[in-house]
């Protein structure tokens, strides 16, 4: 049976689904965390009201998988946990940061099965059917309008992103490529790496960290073109099956924006 955590009698965390739910919304609405953030939250809840050291989190979450990450990555994941808890509806900040030491969860935490927190009748009973009416309730109209607005916003953003990627691809395949002055860093994690940043160590560490956080395909000697934002606010990346000078090259584009993290 899956073990769940009830946080402050209001929020359910299901580690197996990497999801947070308000008790009143279970299981219809969920806030999903990515893998390392979910693991961080699970360890903090398991050792509630105890100091969880940075060394322990590194060992349990990354080193067991053969990965080595920076302290900055750990702080980014803790920031993601805080953001997810707030988005799920928890108003209190339940995670205390102990600089250079670790973290401490100070919530009211109970462990158990879903049946311990959600009565069976609440999970199986259907809500009362609405009285037949030709008039749609105002709150339902507002919800539909809100959903439609978000669909339009995300749809427009998607089209613009696609067009920008297409324009970038056409430009980089021209003879005077914007990547022609990129530094040839050499082979890193299976890819031939070219970087806009002249520092070799910075380019290698950035590319490796992205590879640890995302599934980057560097098989079959692919080419990777890394653009590092000089203000350190994000990176963009092209991974191609052939050099960009080759008109038959096929590329996949990535855009990474740095999340808020603590210092």
Short mmCIF file of C-alpha atoms in Angstrom, two decimals:
data_model
loop_
_atom_site.label_atom_id
_atom_site.label_comp_id
_atom_site.label_asym_id
_atom_site.label_seq_id
_atom_site.Cartn_x
_atom_site.Cartn_y
_atom_site.Cartn_z
CA UNK A 1 0.00 0.00 0.00
CA UNK A 2 1.21 3.50 -0.85
CA UNK A 3 2.25 5.63 2.13
CA UNK A 4 0.94 9.19 2.11
CA UNK A 5 1.71 12.21 4.27
CA UNK A 6 -0.94 14.56 5.67
CA UNK A 7 0.59 18.01 6.15
CA UNK A 8 -1.02 20.44 8.63
CA UNK A 9 -4.30 18.51 8.33
CA UNK A 10 -4.85 20.19 4.97
CA UNK A 11 -2.50 18.86 2.29
CA UNK A 12 -1.81 15.30 1.10
CA UNK A 13 1.53 14.33 -0.41
CA UNK A 14 1.67 11.11 -2.43
CA UNK A 15 5.37 10.25 -3.09
CA UNK A 16 4.48 7.49 -5.56
CA UNK A 17 2.68 10.01 -7.77
CA UNK A 18 4.98 12.94 -6.86
CA UNK A 19 1.81 14.92 -6.22
CA UNK A 20 0.28 17.29 -3.69
CA UNK A 21 -3.48 17.51 -3.10
CA UNK A 22 -5.74 19.57 -0.91
CA UNK A 23 -7.75 17.08 1.17
CA UNK A 24 -10.93 18.74 -0.07
CA UNK A 25 -9.88 18.38 -3.74
CA UNK A 26 -8.47 14.83 -3.70
CA UNK A 27 -7.91 13.38 -6.28
CA UNK A 28 -9.27 15.83 -8.85
CA UNK A 29 -6.62 18.54 -8.54
CA UNK A 30 -2.92 17.91 -8.09
CA UNK A 31 0.34 19.86 -8.08
CA UNK A 32 3.05 17.61 -9.53
CA UNK A 33 6.72 17.91 -8.53
CA UNK A 34 9.63 16.71 -10.64
CA UNK A 35 11.72 13.82 -9.33
CA UNK A 36 14.46 15.41 -7.16
CA UNK A 37 12.05 17.96 -5.62
CA UNK A 38 9.62 15.18 -4.71
CA UNK A 39 12.46 13.19 -3.11
CA UNK A 40 13.57 16.23 -1.10
CA UNK A 41 10.05 16.76 0.24
CA UNK A 42 9.69 13.07 1.14
CA UNK A 43 12.96 13.06 3.12
CA UNK A 44 12.00 16.24 4.99
CA UNK A 45 8.56 14.88 5.90
CA UNK A 46 10.00 11.52 7.00
CA UNK A 47 12.32 13.37 9.39
CA UNK A 48 9.86 16.08 10.42
CA UNK A 49 11.16 18.42 13.17
CA UNK A 50 14.69 17.06 12.66
CA UNK A 51 17.62 18.68 10.88
CA UNK A 52 18.18 17.07 7.47
CA UNK A 53 21.72 17.82 6.37
CA UNK A 54 22.79 18.82 2.87
CA UNK A 55 25.19 15.86 2.85
CA UNK A 56 22.33 13.44 3.56
CA UNK A 57 20.16 14.87 0.77
CA UNK A 58 23.02 14.74 -1.74
CA UNK A 59 23.71 11.11 -0.83
CA UNK A 60 20.11 9.90 -0.79
CA UNK A 61 18.77 11.72 -3.86
CA UNK A 62 21.65 12.13 -6.31
CA UNK A 63 24.73 10.13 -5.37
CA UNK A 64 22.78 6.84 -5.20
CA UNK A 65 21.98 7.45 -8.87
CA UNK A 66 25.62 8.16 -9.69
CA UNK A 67 25.05 11.90 -10.10
CA UNK A 68 27.03 14.75 -8.58
CA UNK A 69 25.29 18.13 -8.36
CA UNK A 70 26.07 21.52 -6.89
CA UNK A 71 24.68 23.12 -3.75
CA UNK A 72 22.90 25.55 -6.05
CA UNK A 73 20.94 22.63 -7.54
CA UNK A 74 19.88 21.51 -4.06
CA UNK A 75 18.65 25.01 -3.18
CA UNK A 76 16.75 25.21 -6.48
CA UNK A 77 14.93 21.98 -5.63
CA UNK A 78 14.03 23.22 -2.14
CA UNK A 79 12.71 26.43 -3.71
CA UNK A 80 10.61 24.29 -6.07
CA UNK A 81 9.20 22.38 -3.08
CA UNK A 82 8.20 25.63 -1.36
CA UNK A 83 6.58 26.88 -4.55
CA UNK A 84 4.66 23.62 -5.04
CA UNK A 85 3.38 23.63 -1.44
CA UNK A 86 2.12 27.18 -1.86
CA UNK A 87 0.54 26.41 -5.24
CA UNK A 88 -1.24 23.41 -3.72
CA UNK A 89 -2.84 25.64 -1.09
CA UNK A 90 -0.57 25.52 1.97
CA UNK A 91 -0.22 29.06 3.31
CA UNK A 92 2.46 28.29 5.92
CA UNK A 93 6.17 28.04 5.06
CA UNK A 94 6.97 24.71 6.71
CA UNK A 95 10.62 24.41 5.60
CA UNK A 96 13.36 26.20 7.54
CA UNK A 97 16.75 26.74 5.89
CA UNK A 98 19.82 26.32 8.08
CA UNK A 99 22.60 27.96 6.02
CA UNK A 100 25.51 25.62 5.19
CA UNK A 101 23.91 22.93 7.36
CA UNK A 102 20.65 21.72 5.88
CA UNK A 103 16.90 22.07 6.26
CA UNK A 104 14.15 21.34 8.76
CA UNK A 105 10.45 20.65 8.23
CA UNK A 106 8.30 22.09 11.05
CA UNK A 107 4.84 20.95 9.95
CA UNK A 108 2.23 18.79 11.62
CA UNK A 109 2.77 15.52 9.73
CA UNK A 110 0.85 12.24 9.83
CA UNK A 111 1.73 9.15 7.81
CA UNK A 112 -0.82 6.63 6.58
CA UNK A 113 -2.91 5.23 3.74
CA UNK A 114 -5.44 7.20 1.77
CA UNK A 115 -8.23 5.48 3.73
CA UNK A 116 -6.82 7.03 6.92
CA UNK A 117 -7.40 10.53 5.59
CA UNK A 118 -10.25 10.29 3.04
CA UNK A 119 -13.33 8.27 4.04
CA UNK A 120 -14.33 5.68 1.44
CA UNK A 121 -17.76 7.22 0.89
CA UNK A 122 -16.22 10.57 -0.02
CA UNK A 123 -14.05 8.89 -2.68
CA UNK A 124 -16.80 6.74 -4.25
CA UNK A 125 -19.98 8.74 -3.91
CA UNK A 126 -20.87 10.86 -6.91
CA UNK A 127 -21.75 14.51 -6.24
CA UNK A 128 -25.46 15.35 -6.37
CA UNK A 129 -26.73 15.87 -9.87
CA UNK A 130 -27.59 19.44 -10.72
CA UNK A 131 -31.21 20.37 -11.25
CA UNK A 132 -31.96 20.47 -14.96
CA UNK A 133 -31.83 24.03 -16.20
CA UNK A 134 -31.24 25.77 -19.49
CA UNK A 135 -29.28 28.48 -17.72
CA UNK A 136 -25.59 27.88 -17.01
CA UNK A 137 -24.58 29.04 -13.49
CA UNK A 138 -22.48 32.20 -13.44
CA UNK A 139 -19.51 30.56 -11.71
CA UNK A 140 -19.44 27.85 -14.38
CA UNK A 141 -19.50 30.52 -17.09
CA UNK A 142 -16.59 32.31 -15.38
CA UNK A 143 -14.63 29.05 -15.12
CA UNK A 144 -15.15 28.32 -18.83
CA UNK A 145 -14.08 31.82 -19.75
CA UNK A 146 -10.97 31.45 -17.59
CA UNK A 147 -10.06 28.11 -19.18
CA UNK A 148 -10.60 29.53 -22.67
CA UNK A 149 -8.39 32.52 -21.86
CA UNK A 150 -5.55 30.24 -20.73
CA UNK A 151 -5.95 28.05 -23.81
CA UNK A 152 -5.62 31.14 -26.01
CA UNK A 153 -2.60 32.41 -24.06
CA UNK A 154 -0.72 29.10 -24.13
CA UNK A 155 -1.72 28.44 -27.73
CA UNK A 156 -0.39 31.83 -28.82
CA UNK A 157 2.81 31.33 -26.83
CA UNK A 158 3.30 27.92 -28.43
CA UNK A 159 2.88 29.31 -31.94
CA UNK A 160 5.33 32.14 -31.24
CA UNK A 161 7.87 29.72 -29.77
CA UNK A 162 7.57 27.45 -32.80
CA UNK A 163 8.02 30.37 -35.20
CA UNK A 164 11.03 31.67 -33.27
CA UNK A 165 12.63 28.20 -33.31
CA UNK A 166 11.96 27.89 -37.04
CA UNK A 167 13.48 31.31 -37.69
CA UNK A 168 16.51 30.45 -35.57
CA UNK A 169 16.98 27.13 -37.35
CA UNK A 170 16.83 28.79 -40.79
CA UNK A 171 19.35 31.37 -39.68
CA UNK A 172 21.83 28.93 -38.20
CA UNK A 173 21.77 26.77 -41.33
CA UNK A 174 22.84 29.70 -43.50
CA UNK A 175 26.47 29.97 -44.50
CA UNK A 176 27.09 32.80 -42.00
CA UNK A 177 25.82 30.89 -38.95
CA UNK A 178 25.36 32.73 -35.66
CA UNK A 179 27.22 29.78 -34.14
CA UNK A 180 30.34 30.10 -36.29
CA UNK A 181 32.26 31.86 -33.49
CA UNK A 182 31.30 29.39 -30.74
CA UNK A 183 34.17 27.75 -28.89
CA UNK A 184 34.82 24.07 -29.63
CA UNK A 185 34.86 22.59 -26.12
CA UNK A 186 35.26 18.97 -27.21
CA UNK A 187 33.34 15.83 -26.28
CA UNK A 188 31.19 16.11 -23.13
CA UNK A 189 28.73 13.38 -22.07
CA UNK A 190 28.77 11.92 -25.58
CA UNK A 191 28.10 15.20 -27.46
CA UNK A 192 30.59 17.39 -29.34
CA UNK A 193 30.05 20.63 -27.39
CA UNK A 194 30.27 24.15 -28.84
CA UNK A 195 29.66 27.05 -26.46
CA UNK A 196 29.06 30.79 -26.66
CA UNK A 197 31.03 31.09 -23.42
CA UNK A 198 34.80 31.21 -23.80
CA UNK A 199 35.49 29.55 -20.45
CA UNK A 200 35.87 25.80 -20.91
CA UNK A 201 35.16 24.85 -17.27
CA UNK A 202 32.00 26.95 -17.12
CA UNK A 203 30.70 25.48 -20.40
CA UNK A 204 31.38 21.89 -19.32
CA UNK A 205 29.85 22.28 -15.86
CA UNK A 206 26.74 24.01 -17.26
CA UNK A 207 26.20 21.33 -19.90
CA UNK A 208 26.70 18.50 -17.41
CA UNK A 209 24.28 20.07 -14.94
CA UNK A 210 21.63 20.38 -17.67
CA UNK A 211 22.23 16.74 -18.55
CA UNK A 212 21.65 15.74 -14.93
CA UNK A 213 18.38 17.65 -14.74
CA UNK A 214 16.95 16.83 -18.16
CA UNK A 215 17.05 13.90 -20.56
CA UNK A 216 19.42 15.23 -23.22
CA UNK A 217 20.03 12.89 -26.17
CA UNK A 218 23.77 12.77 -26.86
CA UNK A 219 23.91 9.38 -28.54
CA UNK A 220 25.64 8.73 -31.87
CA UNK A 221 28.16 11.61 -31.59
CA UNK A 222 25.64 14.45 -31.84
CA UNK A 223 26.54 18.13 -31.88
CA UNK A 224 25.49 20.39 -28.97
CA UNK A 225 25.43 24.19 -29.34
CA UNK A 226 25.14 25.84 -25.90
CA UNK A 227 24.26 29.51 -25.47
CA UNK A 228 24.93 30.78 -21.93
CA UNK A 229 23.16 33.98 -20.94
CA UNK A 230 25.76 36.45 -19.72
CA UNK A 231 23.43 37.59 -16.92
CA UNK A 232 23.11 33.92 -15.79
CA UNK A 233 19.32 33.99 -16.19
CA UNK A 234 19.11 30.93 -18.43
CA UNK A 235 20.55 28.94 -21.29
CA UNK A 236 19.46 27.73 -24.70
CA UNK A 237 20.68 24.58 -26.41
CA UNK A 238 20.59 22.97 -29.84
CA UNK A 239 21.38 19.26 -30.19
CA UNK A 240 21.86 18.19 -33.83
CA UNK A 241 22.63 14.92 -35.56
CA UNK A 242 25.12 16.67 -37.89
CA UNK A 243 27.12 19.92 -37.83
CA UNK A 244 24.96 22.95 -38.59
CA UNK A 245 26.86 23.55 -41.83
CA UNK A 246 25.31 20.33 -43.13
CA UNK A 247 21.95 21.12 -44.74
CA UNK A 248 20.65 17.68 -43.77
CA UNK A 249 21.15 18.40 -40.06
CA UNK A 250 18.14 17.85 -37.82
CA UNK A 251 18.15 19.68 -34.49
CA UNK A 252 16.17 19.73 -31.26
CA UNK A 253 16.01 23.04 -29.39
CA UNK A 254 15.83 23.55 -25.62
CA UNK A 255 15.25 26.71 -23.60
CA UNK A 256 16.12 26.71 -19.91
CA UNK A 257 15.11 29.52 -17.55
CA UNK A 258 16.73 29.56 -14.13
CA UNK A 259 14.24 29.08 -11.29
CA UNK A 260 14.32 31.34 -8.26
CA UNK A 261 16.84 30.02 -5.79
CA UNK A 262 18.17 31.10 -2.41
CA UNK A 263 21.65 32.33 -1.71
#
